[in-house]
Amino acid sequence: MSTEHKATLSFTDGTPSVEFPIHKGTIGPDVIDIRKLYGSTGKFTYDPGFLSTASCNSSITYIDGDKGELLYRGYPIEQLAQQCDFMDVCYLLLNGELPNVAEKATFDDLVTKHTMVNDQMNFFLRGFRRDAHPMAVMTGLVGGMSAFYPDSMNLLDKNQRDISAIRLIAKMPTLVAMAYKYGIGAPNIYPKNELGYTANFMRMMFGNPCEEYKVNDVLVRAMDRIFILHADHEQNASTSTVRLCASSGTNPFAAIAAGVACLWGPSHGGANEACLNMLTEIQANGGVEKIGDFIAKVKDKDSGVRLMGFGHRVYKNYDPRAKLMRETCHEVLNELGLHDDPLFKIAMALEKIALEDEYFVKRKLYPNVDFYSGIVQKAIGIPVPLFTAIFALARTVGWIAQLNEMIADPEYKIGRPRQLFNGAAHRNVKPIDQR
């Protein structure tokens, strides 16, 4: 971060002008350092949603929404998704570099050895209703891990943070699979150390004690790509939540549980669930034959009908993750022979319209990663309510990397946003008979 220029802020209310340093990052917009604003002027900035505010220094993930570019530690997401597996990406996000052969073997082995969860977690799980939303279960289970690992609770101890990171990355697939199996009344499948991270997850999800699970490499690779594409996404709502939560010094399990809770929202991690619910609704209302009626409602601002899974708040061009997920989507549909499934026919018809119809092209409402990842997960057999839990599984490593970066930053402080107060001014309490 370099400082070469300054910004001058002038006022019309008589407050003297103030100068602020301008910081230049490696790439991306310059940043005006306003930390001394309140001390110099007695004024705050007003930025609902923090859309114009850089809350931290970070060297993890970079997004250029106009170009449709996503970099993890400088590597384009396209290259990582095509040439690496999820464990490579986890190592990269945590350590800043891709692993060599020996480092990868050590890291994979370490994660594999921590995939089991304490057996008491089963009793905790049984306290939930069987029909509880998986994200309600995951919020409880992840936060509950705080009670099982008192040896890795101190955020200020790097060794303890490292142990927590491995435990969280390793155990999230086990917890998600447990939440799924519990919901359908099926027995848990324990991890199997001879399988890779994603194949192990697929077996815990879809295996049963009656027969040996057959690993399908196409489906495992598809799920692995979903994990890679969702591993981090800069300072989004859930990542900012994890950072804010951890800034108080709370334990890493509590901070990640806060991220899980934030991710649950339909405007964030729940977007692919909302997308599949939309496809199901279109099917219930007549399917492909009636898709024109649905599109007409989308174009009508007064109809209240929204097109889910298209466009992105950050990417003003095509979502780079969507291109990769589109390839995977068609690979999975071909592998499973599902191109003629009614729901997937609707999805492909919607995709065609969005890529060709001038209304959508002009507004850059391209299919995004949620659209394709939802279709892939549905095809693999993952129930719609579980989509966001799988997103949380994938994003855990990004949350941890961001948390670790913040704690190691000498400039970090406990988060304390300000406000523009517009409530009642000072007033006195009247006796109850005079109110």
Short mmCIF file of C-alpha atoms in Angstrom, two decimals:
data_model
loop_
_atom_site.label_atom_id
_atom_site.label_comp_id
_atom_site.label_asym_id
_atom_site.label_seq_id
_atom_site.Cartn_x
_atom_site.Cartn_y
_atom_site.Cartn_z
CA MET A 1 0.00 0.00 0.00
CA SER A 2 1.63 3.23 -1.13
CA THR A 3 0.74 6.86 -0.41
CA GLU A 4 1.63 9.29 -3.18
CA HIS A 5 -1.22 11.78 -3.37
CA LYS A 6 -3.59 13.57 -1.02
CA ALA A 7 -7.27 14.50 -1.15
CA THR A 8 -8.53 17.83 0.17
CA LEU A 9 -11.97 18.02 1.72
CA SER A 10 -13.48 21.50 1.89
CA PHE A 11 -16.63 22.58 3.73
CA THR A 12 -19.31 25.26 3.29
CA ASP A 13 -20.12 25.47 7.01
CA GLY A 14 -16.92 27.19 8.04
CA THR A 15 -15.03 24.05 9.03
CA PRO A 16 -11.39 24.35 7.89
CA SER A 17 -10.34 22.18 4.92
CA VAL A 18 -8.61 18.90 5.71
CA GLU A 19 -6.14 16.80 3.77
CA PHE A 20 -6.26 13.01 3.69
CA PRO A 21 -3.69 10.58 2.28
CA ILE A 22 -4.67 8.56 -0.80
CA HIS A 23 -3.47 4.93 -0.71
CA LYS A 24 -2.80 3.01 -3.90
CA GLY A 25 -3.19 -0.78 -3.89
CA THR A 26 -1.61 -3.24 -6.30
CA ILE A 27 -4.69 -3.02 -8.52
CA GLY A 28 -8.17 -1.58 -8.10
CA PRO A 29 -9.50 1.82 -7.03
CA ASP A 30 -7.39 4.16 -4.87
CA VAL A 31 -8.56 4.61 -1.28
CA ILE A 32 -8.88 7.87 0.69
CA ASP A 33 -7.73 7.30 4.28
CA ILE A 34 -10.34 9.10 6.41
CA ARG A 35 -9.35 7.68 9.79
CA LYS A 36 -8.56 11.17 11.13
CA LEU A 37 -11.79 12.71 9.81
CA TYR A 38 -13.72 12.70 13.10
CA GLY A 39 -10.76 13.89 15.15
CA SER A 40 -10.09 16.73 12.68
CA THR A 41 -13.65 17.83 11.94
CA GLY A 42 -16.06 16.20 14.39
CA LYS A 43 -17.86 14.68 11.40
CA PHE A 44 -18.44 11.11 10.20
CA THR A 45 -19.02 9.81 6.67
CA TYR A 46 -22.40 8.33 5.75
CA ASP A 47 -22.25 5.15 3.66
CA PRO A 48 -25.17 2.71 4.13
CA GLY A 49 -24.11 -0.80 3.18
CA PHE A 50 -20.45 0.37 3.14
CA LEU A 51 -20.57 0.40 -0.67
CA SER A 52 -17.89 3.09 -0.94
CA THR A 53 -15.85 2.15 2.14
CA ALA A 54 -12.73 -0.03 2.30
CA SER A 55 -12.86 -1.62 5.75
CA CYS A 56 -9.48 -3.33 5.61
CA ASN A 57 -6.24 -4.08 3.80
CA SER A 58 -6.36 -7.48 2.11
CA SER A 59 -4.13 -9.51 -0.19
CA ILE A 60 -6.46 -12.51 -0.55
CA THR A 61 -9.11 -11.93 -3.22
CA TYR A 62 -9.54 -9.31 -5.92
CA ILE A 63 -12.67 -8.70 -7.99
CA ASP A 64 -13.03 -6.41 -11.00
CA GLY A 65 -16.75 -6.34 -11.57
CA ASP A 66 -16.53 -4.37 -14.82
CA LYS A 67 -14.07 -6.80 -16.41
CA GLY A 68 -15.71 -9.89 -14.89
CA GLU A 69 -12.44 -10.87 -13.18
CA LEU A 70 -11.93 -12.86 -9.96
CA LEU A 71 -8.43 -13.54 -8.58
CA TYR A 72 -7.45 -15.68 -5.56
CA ARG A 73 -4.00 -14.48 -4.41
CA GLY A 74 -3.44 -13.19 -7.96
CA TYR A 75 -4.45 -16.39 -9.76
CA PRO A 76 -7.46 -16.15 -12.15
CA ILE A 77 -10.39 -18.28 -11.01
CA GLU A 78 -10.52 -19.88 -14.48
CA GLN A 79 -7.01 -21.32 -14.11
CA LEU A 80 -7.60 -22.52 -10.56
CA ALA A 81 -10.89 -24.22 -11.45
CA GLN A 82 -9.36 -26.01 -14.43
CA GLN A 83 -5.94 -26.96 -13.04
CA CYS A 84 -6.34 -27.33 -9.27
CA ASP A 85 -8.53 -29.14 -6.76
CA PHE A 86 -10.22 -27.63 -3.72
CA MET A 87 -7.38 -28.63 -1.36
CA ASP A 88 -4.92 -26.68 -3.56
CA VAL A 89 -7.19 -23.65 -3.30
CA CYS A 90 -7.56 -24.01 0.48
CA TYR A 91 -3.79 -24.10 0.86
CA LEU A 92 -3.45 -21.09 -1.44
CA LEU A 93 -6.01 -18.97 0.43
CA LEU A 94 -4.50 -19.83 3.81
CA ASN A 95 -0.81 -19.56 2.90
CA GLY A 96 -0.61 -17.20 -0.07
CA GLU A 97 1.00 -19.67 -2.48
CA LEU A 98 -0.05 -22.87 -4.22
CA PRO A 99 1.44 -26.01 -2.62
CA ASN A 100 4.23 -28.07 -4.15
CA VAL A 101 3.91 -31.88 -4.20
CA ALA A 102 5.23 -32.39 -0.65
CA GLU A 103 3.25 -29.49 0.83
CA LYS A 104 0.04 -30.72 -0.80
CA ALA A 105 0.55 -34.27 0.52
CA THR A 106 1.12 -32.97 4.06
CA PHE A 107 -1.84 -30.58 3.94
CA ASP A 108 -4.21 -33.20 2.46
CA ASP A 109 -3.16 -35.70 5.12
CA LEU A 110 -3.65 -33.16 7.93
CA VAL A 111 -7.17 -32.30 6.76
CA THR A 112 -8.04 -35.99 6.25
CA LYS A 113 -6.96 -36.83 9.82
CA HIS A 114 -9.38 -34.24 11.28
CA THR A 115 -12.60 -35.09 9.42
CA MET A 116 -14.18 -36.98 12.33
CA VAL A 117 -16.29 -34.97 14.79
CA ASN A 118 -16.73 -35.57 18.50
CA ASP A 119 -19.41 -38.21 19.03
CA GLN A 120 -21.24 -35.87 21.42
CA MET A 121 -22.19 -33.80 18.35
CA ASN A 122 -24.72 -36.52 17.54
CA PHE A 123 -26.58 -35.79 20.79
CA PHE A 124 -26.51 -32.08 20.00
CA LEU A 125 -27.90 -32.85 16.54
CA ARG A 126 -30.77 -34.87 17.99
CA GLY A 127 -32.04 -31.78 19.79
CA PHE A 128 -33.17 -30.33 16.44
CA ARG A 129 -36.46 -31.14 14.75
CA ARG A 130 -36.04 -33.46 11.77
CA ASP A 131 -37.56 -30.86 9.45
CA ALA A 132 -35.32 -28.00 10.65
CA HIS A 133 -33.69 -25.99 7.87
CA PRO A 134 -30.11 -27.27 7.39
CA MET A 135 -28.75 -23.74 7.91
CA ALA A 136 -30.44 -23.56 11.32
CA VAL A 137 -28.72 -26.84 12.17
CA MET A 138 -25.35 -25.71 10.77
CA THR A 139 -25.43 -22.42 12.69
CA GLY A 140 -25.89 -24.43 15.88
CA LEU A 141 -23.34 -27.15 15.09
CA VAL A 142 -20.55 -24.79 14.02
CA GLY A 143 -21.07 -22.52 17.02
CA GLY A 144 -21.30 -25.65 19.19
CA MET A 145 -17.78 -26.69 18.17
CA SER A 146 -16.58 -23.94 20.54
CA ALA A 147 -17.57 -26.25 23.39
CA PHE A 148 -15.42 -29.14 22.12
CA TYR A 149 -12.05 -27.51 21.36
CA PRO A 150 -10.94 -25.31 24.29
CA ASP A 151 -7.33 -25.87 23.14
CA SER A 152 -7.84 -23.75 20.01
CA MET A 153 -10.04 -20.88 21.20
CA ASN A 154 -7.46 -18.10 21.47
CA LEU A 155 -7.54 -16.00 18.31
CA LEU A 156 -4.34 -14.22 19.27
CA ASP A 157 -2.32 -17.46 19.29
CA LYS A 158 -1.27 -18.30 15.71
CA ASN A 159 -0.80 -22.01 16.47
CA GLN A 160 -4.32 -22.21 17.89
CA ARG A 161 -5.70 -20.35 14.85
CA ASP A 162 -3.94 -22.83 12.54
CA ILE A 163 -5.38 -25.82 14.43
CA SER A 164 -8.88 -24.28 14.30
CA ALA A 165 -8.52 -23.64 10.57
CA ILE A 166 -7.75 -27.30 9.85
CA ARG A 167 -10.52 -28.50 12.16
CA LEU A 168 -13.12 -26.26 10.55
CA ILE A 169 -12.15 -27.08 6.95
CA ALA A 170 -11.97 -30.82 7.74
CA LYS A 171 -15.17 -31.10 9.76
CA MET A 172 -17.54 -28.92 7.73
CA PRO A 173 -18.27 -31.67 5.14
CA THR A 174 -18.93 -34.13 7.98
CA LEU A 175 -21.33 -31.69 9.69
CA VAL A 176 -23.20 -30.88 6.46
CA ALA A 177 -23.59 -34.59 5.69
CA MET A 178 -24.76 -35.24 9.28
CA ALA A 179 -27.37 -32.45 8.98
CA TYR A 180 -28.61 -33.99 5.71
CA LYS A 181 -28.74 -37.56 7.00
CA TYR A 182 -30.49 -36.46 10.18
CA GLY A 183 -33.13 -34.61 8.17
CA ILE A 184 -34.00 -37.71 6.14
CA GLY A 185 -33.76 -40.11 9.08
CA ALA A 186 -30.75 -41.98 7.68
CA PRO A 187 -27.69 -43.18 9.64
CA ASN A 188 -24.49 -41.13 9.53
CA ILE A 189 -21.69 -42.34 7.29
CA TYR A 190 -18.26 -41.88 8.85
CA PRO A 191 -15.44 -40.33 6.81
CA LYS A 192 -13.15 -42.66 4.87
CA ASN A 193 -9.48 -41.65 4.92
CA GLU A 194 -8.56 -43.24 1.60
CA LEU A 195 -10.86 -40.85 -0.29
CA GLY A 196 -10.10 -37.26 -1.25
CA TYR A 197 -11.89 -34.33 0.40
CA THR A 198 -14.76 -33.98 -2.08
CA ALA A 199 -15.20 -37.71 -2.81
CA ASN A 200 -15.38 -38.26 0.95
CA PHE A 201 -18.11 -35.64 1.22
CA MET A 202 -20.11 -37.26 -1.61
CA ARG A 203 -19.83 -40.66 0.10
CA MET A 204 -20.94 -39.26 3.48
CA MET A 205 -23.90 -37.61 1.73
CA PHE A 206 -25.09 -40.43 -0.52
CA GLY A 207 -23.55 -43.61 0.85
CA ASN A 208 -25.34 -46.04 3.15
CA PRO A 209 -24.18 -48.87 5.42
CA CYS A 210 -25.79 -51.55 3.19
CA GLU A 211 -23.41 -51.23 0.25
CA GLU A 212 -20.12 -49.67 -0.79
CA TYR A 213 -20.49 -46.21 -2.34
CA LYS A 214 -19.30 -45.98 -5.95
CA VAL A 215 -17.42 -42.75 -6.59
CA ASN A 216 -18.45 -41.01 -9.82
CA ASP A 217 -15.48 -38.89 -10.91
CA VAL A 218 -17.61 -36.52 -13.02
CA LEU A 219 -19.89 -35.69 -10.10
CA VAL A 220 -16.99 -35.39 -7.64
CA ARG A 221 -15.20 -33.00 -9.98
CA ALA A 222 -18.40 -30.96 -10.37
CA MET A 223 -18.80 -30.65 -6.60
CA ASP A 224 -15.10 -29.83 -6.22
CA ARG A 225 -15.51 -27.02 -8.74
CA ILE A 226 -18.51 -25.67 -6.81
CA PHE A 227 -16.28 -25.58 -3.72
CA ILE A 228 -13.47 -23.76 -5.59
CA LEU A 229 -15.78 -21.14 -7.12
CA HIS A 230 -17.35 -20.35 -3.75
CA ALA A 231 -14.20 -20.43 -1.61
CA ASP A 232 -13.88 -16.65 -1.25
CA HIS A 233 -15.38 -13.51 -2.73
CA GLU A 234 -13.65 -10.53 -1.14
CA GLN A 235 -15.42 -8.36 1.49
CA ASN A 236 -19.00 -9.60 1.04
CA ALA A 237 -21.66 -9.58 3.77
CA SER A 238 -20.73 -12.88 5.46
CA THR A 239 -16.97 -12.27 5.23
CA SER A 240 -17.42 -8.81 6.72
CA THR A 241 -19.56 -10.41 9.44
CA VAL A 242 -16.78 -12.90 10.27
CA ARG A 243 -14.21 -10.09 10.40
CA LEU A 244 -16.44 -7.88 12.57
CA CYS A 245 -17.25 -10.77 14.89
CA ALA A 246 -13.60 -11.83 15.21
CA SER A 247 -12.51 -8.22 15.80
CA SER A 248 -13.92 -8.55 19.33
CA GLY A 249 -11.50 -11.42 19.98
CA THR A 250 -14.18 -14.09 20.08
CA ASN A 251 -13.19 -17.67 19.28
CA PRO A 252 -12.87 -18.77 15.62
CA PHE A 253 -15.78 -21.22 15.80
CA ALA A 254 -18.16 -18.47 16.98
CA ALA A 255 -16.89 -16.12 14.24
CA ILE A 256 -17.43 -18.74 11.52
CA ALA A 257 -20.89 -19.55 12.94
CA ALA A 258 -21.72 -15.84 12.54
CA GLY A 259 -20.65 -16.12 8.90
CA VAL A 260 -22.91 -19.15 8.44
CA ALA A 261 -25.85 -17.22 9.91
CA CYS A 262 -25.25 -14.25 7.58
CA LEU A 263 -24.83 -16.49 4.54
CA TRP A 264 -28.27 -17.99 5.15
CA GLY A 265 -30.02 -14.88 3.78
CA PRO A 266 -31.71 -15.20 0.34
CA SER A 267 -29.81 -12.14 -0.91
CA HIS A 268 -26.51 -13.86 -0.16
CA GLY A 269 -25.90 -17.61 0.09
CA GLY A 270 -29.55 -18.49 -0.29
CA ALA A 271 -29.64 -17.18 -3.87
CA ASN A 272 -29.20 -20.58 -5.54
CA GLU A 273 -31.95 -22.01 -3.34
CA ALA A 274 -34.21 -19.12 -4.42
CA CYS A 275 -33.27 -19.87 -8.05
CA LEU A 276 -34.35 -23.52 -7.86
CA ASN A 277 -37.56 -22.52 -6.08
CA MET A 278 -38.25 -20.17 -9.02
CA LEU A 279 -37.73 -23.01 -11.54
CA THR A 280 -40.06 -25.26 -9.53
CA GLU A 281 -42.70 -22.52 -9.52
CA ILE A 282 -42.41 -22.08 -13.31
CA GLN A 283 -42.86 -25.82 -13.71
CA ALA A 284 -45.94 -25.80 -11.48
CA ASN A 285 -47.41 -23.01 -13.62
CA GLY A 286 -47.13 -24.81 -16.95
CA GLY A 287 -43.42 -25.40 -17.53
CA VAL A 288 -41.54 -24.56 -20.74
CA GLU A 289 -44.75 -23.84 -22.68
CA LYS A 290 -45.63 -21.03 -20.25
CA ILE A 291 -42.13 -19.59 -19.88
CA GLY A 292 -43.09 -16.63 -22.12
CA ASP A 293 -45.75 -15.63 -19.57
CA PHE A 294 -43.18 -15.74 -16.80
CA ILE A 295 -40.70 -13.60 -18.77
CA ALA A 296 -43.45 -11.06 -19.51
CA LYS A 297 -44.08 -10.75 -15.75
CA VAL A 298 -40.35 -10.30 -15.10
CA LYS A 299 -40.28 -7.40 -17.58
CA ASP A 300 -43.34 -5.83 -15.95
CA LYS A 301 -42.05 -3.74 -13.03
CA ASP A 302 -45.45 -3.80 -11.34
CA SER A 303 -45.82 -7.60 -11.31
CA GLY A 304 -43.48 -8.17 -8.34
CA VAL A 305 -41.95 -11.20 -10.14
CA ARG A 306 -38.15 -11.37 -9.92
CA LEU A 307 -35.73 -13.35 -12.05
CA MET A 308 -33.49 -15.24 -9.62
CA GLY A 309 -30.00 -16.44 -10.59
CA PHE A 310 -29.44 -13.75 -13.23
CA GLY A 311 -27.22 -10.68 -12.96
CA HIS A 312 -24.90 -9.94 -10.05
CA ARG A 313 -24.47 -6.96 -7.73
CA VAL A 314 -20.68 -6.97 -8.22
CA TYR A 315 -20.20 -8.22 -11.77
CA LYS A 316 -21.36 -5.65 -14.30
CA ASN A 317 -20.35 -8.08 -17.02
CA TYR A 318 -20.52 -11.87 -17.12
CA ASP A 319 -19.78 -13.58 -13.79
CA PRO A 320 -16.48 -15.44 -14.48
CA ARG A 321 -17.59 -18.26 -12.17
CA ALA A 322 -20.76 -18.72 -14.23
CA LYS A 323 -18.79 -19.57 -17.39
CA LEU A 324 -16.98 -22.36 -15.53
CA MET A 325 -20.13 -23.57 -13.81
CA ARG A 326 -21.97 -23.64 -17.15
CA GLU A 327 -19.43 -26.15 -18.51
CA THR A 328 -19.79 -28.27 -15.38
CA CYS A 329 -23.58 -28.04 -15.55
CA HIS A 330 -23.69 -29.55 -19.03
CA GLU A 331 -21.10 -32.22 -18.11
CA VAL A 332 -23.27 -33.33 -15.17
CA LEU A 333 -26.54 -33.28 -17.14
CA ASN A 334 -24.85 -35.39 -19.86
CA GLU A 335 -23.38 -37.81 -17.33
CA LEU A 336 -26.75 -38.33 -15.65
CA GLY A 337 -28.86 -38.16 -18.81
CA LEU A 338 -30.97 -35.34 -17.40
CA HIS A 339 -31.15 -32.92 -20.34
CA ASP A 340 -34.79 -33.94 -20.88
CA ASP A 341 -35.80 -33.58 -17.22
CA PRO A 342 -38.67 -31.00 -17.12
CA LEU A 343 -36.97 -28.79 -14.51
CA PHE A 344 -33.67 -28.71 -16.38
CA LYS A 345 -35.45 -28.03 -19.68
CA ILE A 346 -36.93 -24.92 -18.05
CA ALA A 347 -33.48 -23.90 -16.84
CA MET A 348 -31.93 -24.28 -20.28
CA ALA A 349 -34.84 -22.39 -21.89
CA LEU A 350 -34.36 -19.54 -19.40
CA GLU A 351 -30.63 -19.50 -20.08
CA LYS A 352 -31.25 -19.19 -23.84
CA ILE A 353 -33.69 -16.31 -23.37
CA ALA A 354 -31.35 -14.44 -21.00
CA LEU A 355 -28.42 -14.74 -23.42
CA GLU A 356 -30.42 -13.70 -26.51
CA ASP A 357 -33.33 -11.45 -25.43
CA GLU A 358 -32.38 -7.78 -25.84
CA TYR A 359 -34.13 -6.86 -22.56
CA PHE A 360 -31.74 -9.08 -20.55
CA VAL A 361 -28.63 -8.53 -22.69
CA LYS A 362 -29.01 -4.74 -22.48
CA ARG A 363 -29.31 -4.94 -18.67
CA LYS A 364 -26.49 -7.51 -18.47
CA LEU A 365 -28.76 -9.95 -16.68
CA TYR A 366 -26.61 -12.94 -17.55
CA PRO A 367 -26.99 -16.28 -15.72
CA ASN A 368 -24.77 -16.13 -12.63
CA VAL A 369 -22.94 -18.80 -10.64
CA ASP A 370 -26.00 -19.41 -8.42
CA PHE A 371 -28.10 -20.33 -11.44
CA TYR A 372 -25.74 -23.06 -12.64
CA SER A 373 -24.56 -24.34 -9.26
CA GLY A 374 -28.18 -24.78 -8.17
CA ILE A 375 -28.93 -26.86 -11.29
CA VAL A 376 -25.79 -28.97 -10.76
CA GLN A 377 -26.56 -29.65 -7.11
CA LYS A 378 -30.16 -30.54 -7.88
CA ALA A 379 -28.99 -32.93 -10.62
CA ILE A 380 -26.49 -34.59 -8.27
CA GLY A 381 -29.31 -35.23 -5.81
CA ILE A 382 -28.73 -32.54 -3.20
CA PRO A 383 -32.03 -31.23 -1.82
CA VAL A 384 -32.66 -27.53 -2.37
CA PRO A 385 -32.65 -26.51 1.34
CA LEU A 386 -29.11 -27.92 1.64
CA PHE A 387 -27.63 -25.68 -1.09
CA THR A 388 -26.67 -22.87 1.29
CA ALA A 389 -25.05 -25.29 3.74
CA ILE A 390 -22.79 -26.48 0.92
CA PHE A 391 -21.99 -22.86 0.11
CA ALA A 392 -21.01 -22.40 3.80
CA LEU A 393 -18.80 -25.48 3.60
CA ALA A 394 -16.96 -24.03 0.59
CA ARG A 395 -16.72 -20.49 1.99
CA THR A 396 -15.31 -21.60 5.37
CA VAL A 397 -11.72 -21.51 4.12
CA GLY A 398 -12.20 -17.97 2.77
CA TRP A 399 -13.65 -16.83 6.08
CA ILE A 400 -10.72 -18.33 7.97
CA ALA A 401 -8.15 -16.78 5.64
CA GLN A 402 -9.80 -13.36 6.03
CA LEU A 403 -10.05 -13.76 9.82
CA ASN A 404 -6.36 -14.74 10.08
CA GLU A 405 -5.33 -11.82 7.90
CA MET A 406 -7.27 -9.37 10.06
CA ILE A 407 -5.87 -10.67 13.36
CA ALA A 408 -2.30 -10.48 12.00
CA ASP A 409 -2.83 -6.89 10.77
CA PRO A 410 -1.19 -4.44 13.25
CA GLU A 411 -3.83 -1.83 12.28
CA TYR A 412 -6.83 -3.98 13.21
CA LYS A 413 -9.25 -2.73 15.84
CA ILE A 414 -12.61 -3.91 17.12
CA GLY A 415 -15.24 -2.88 14.59
CA ARG A 416 -17.32 0.14 15.56
CA PRO A 417 -19.46 1.59 12.73
CA ARG A 418 -20.95 5.06 13.32
CA GLN A 419 -24.46 6.36 12.68
CA LEU A 420 -26.44 9.36 11.55
CA PHE A 421 -28.83 9.72 14.48
CA ASN A 422 -32.31 11.01 13.62
CA GLY A 423 -34.30 9.98 16.69
CA ALA A 424 -35.64 12.09 19.56
CA ALA A 425 -33.29 14.65 21.12
CA HIS A 426 -32.82 14.84 24.90
CA ARG A 427 -36.12 14.73 26.82
CA ASN A 428 -37.26 13.98 30.38
CA VAL A 429 -39.35 11.08 31.63
CA LYS A 430 -42.80 12.17 32.89
CA PRO A 431 -44.58 10.42 35.75
CA ILE A 432 -46.82 7.65 34.47
CA ASP A 433 -50.05 9.57 35.19
CA GLN A 434 -48.89 12.44 32.95
CA ARG A 435 -47.95 10.35 29.87
#
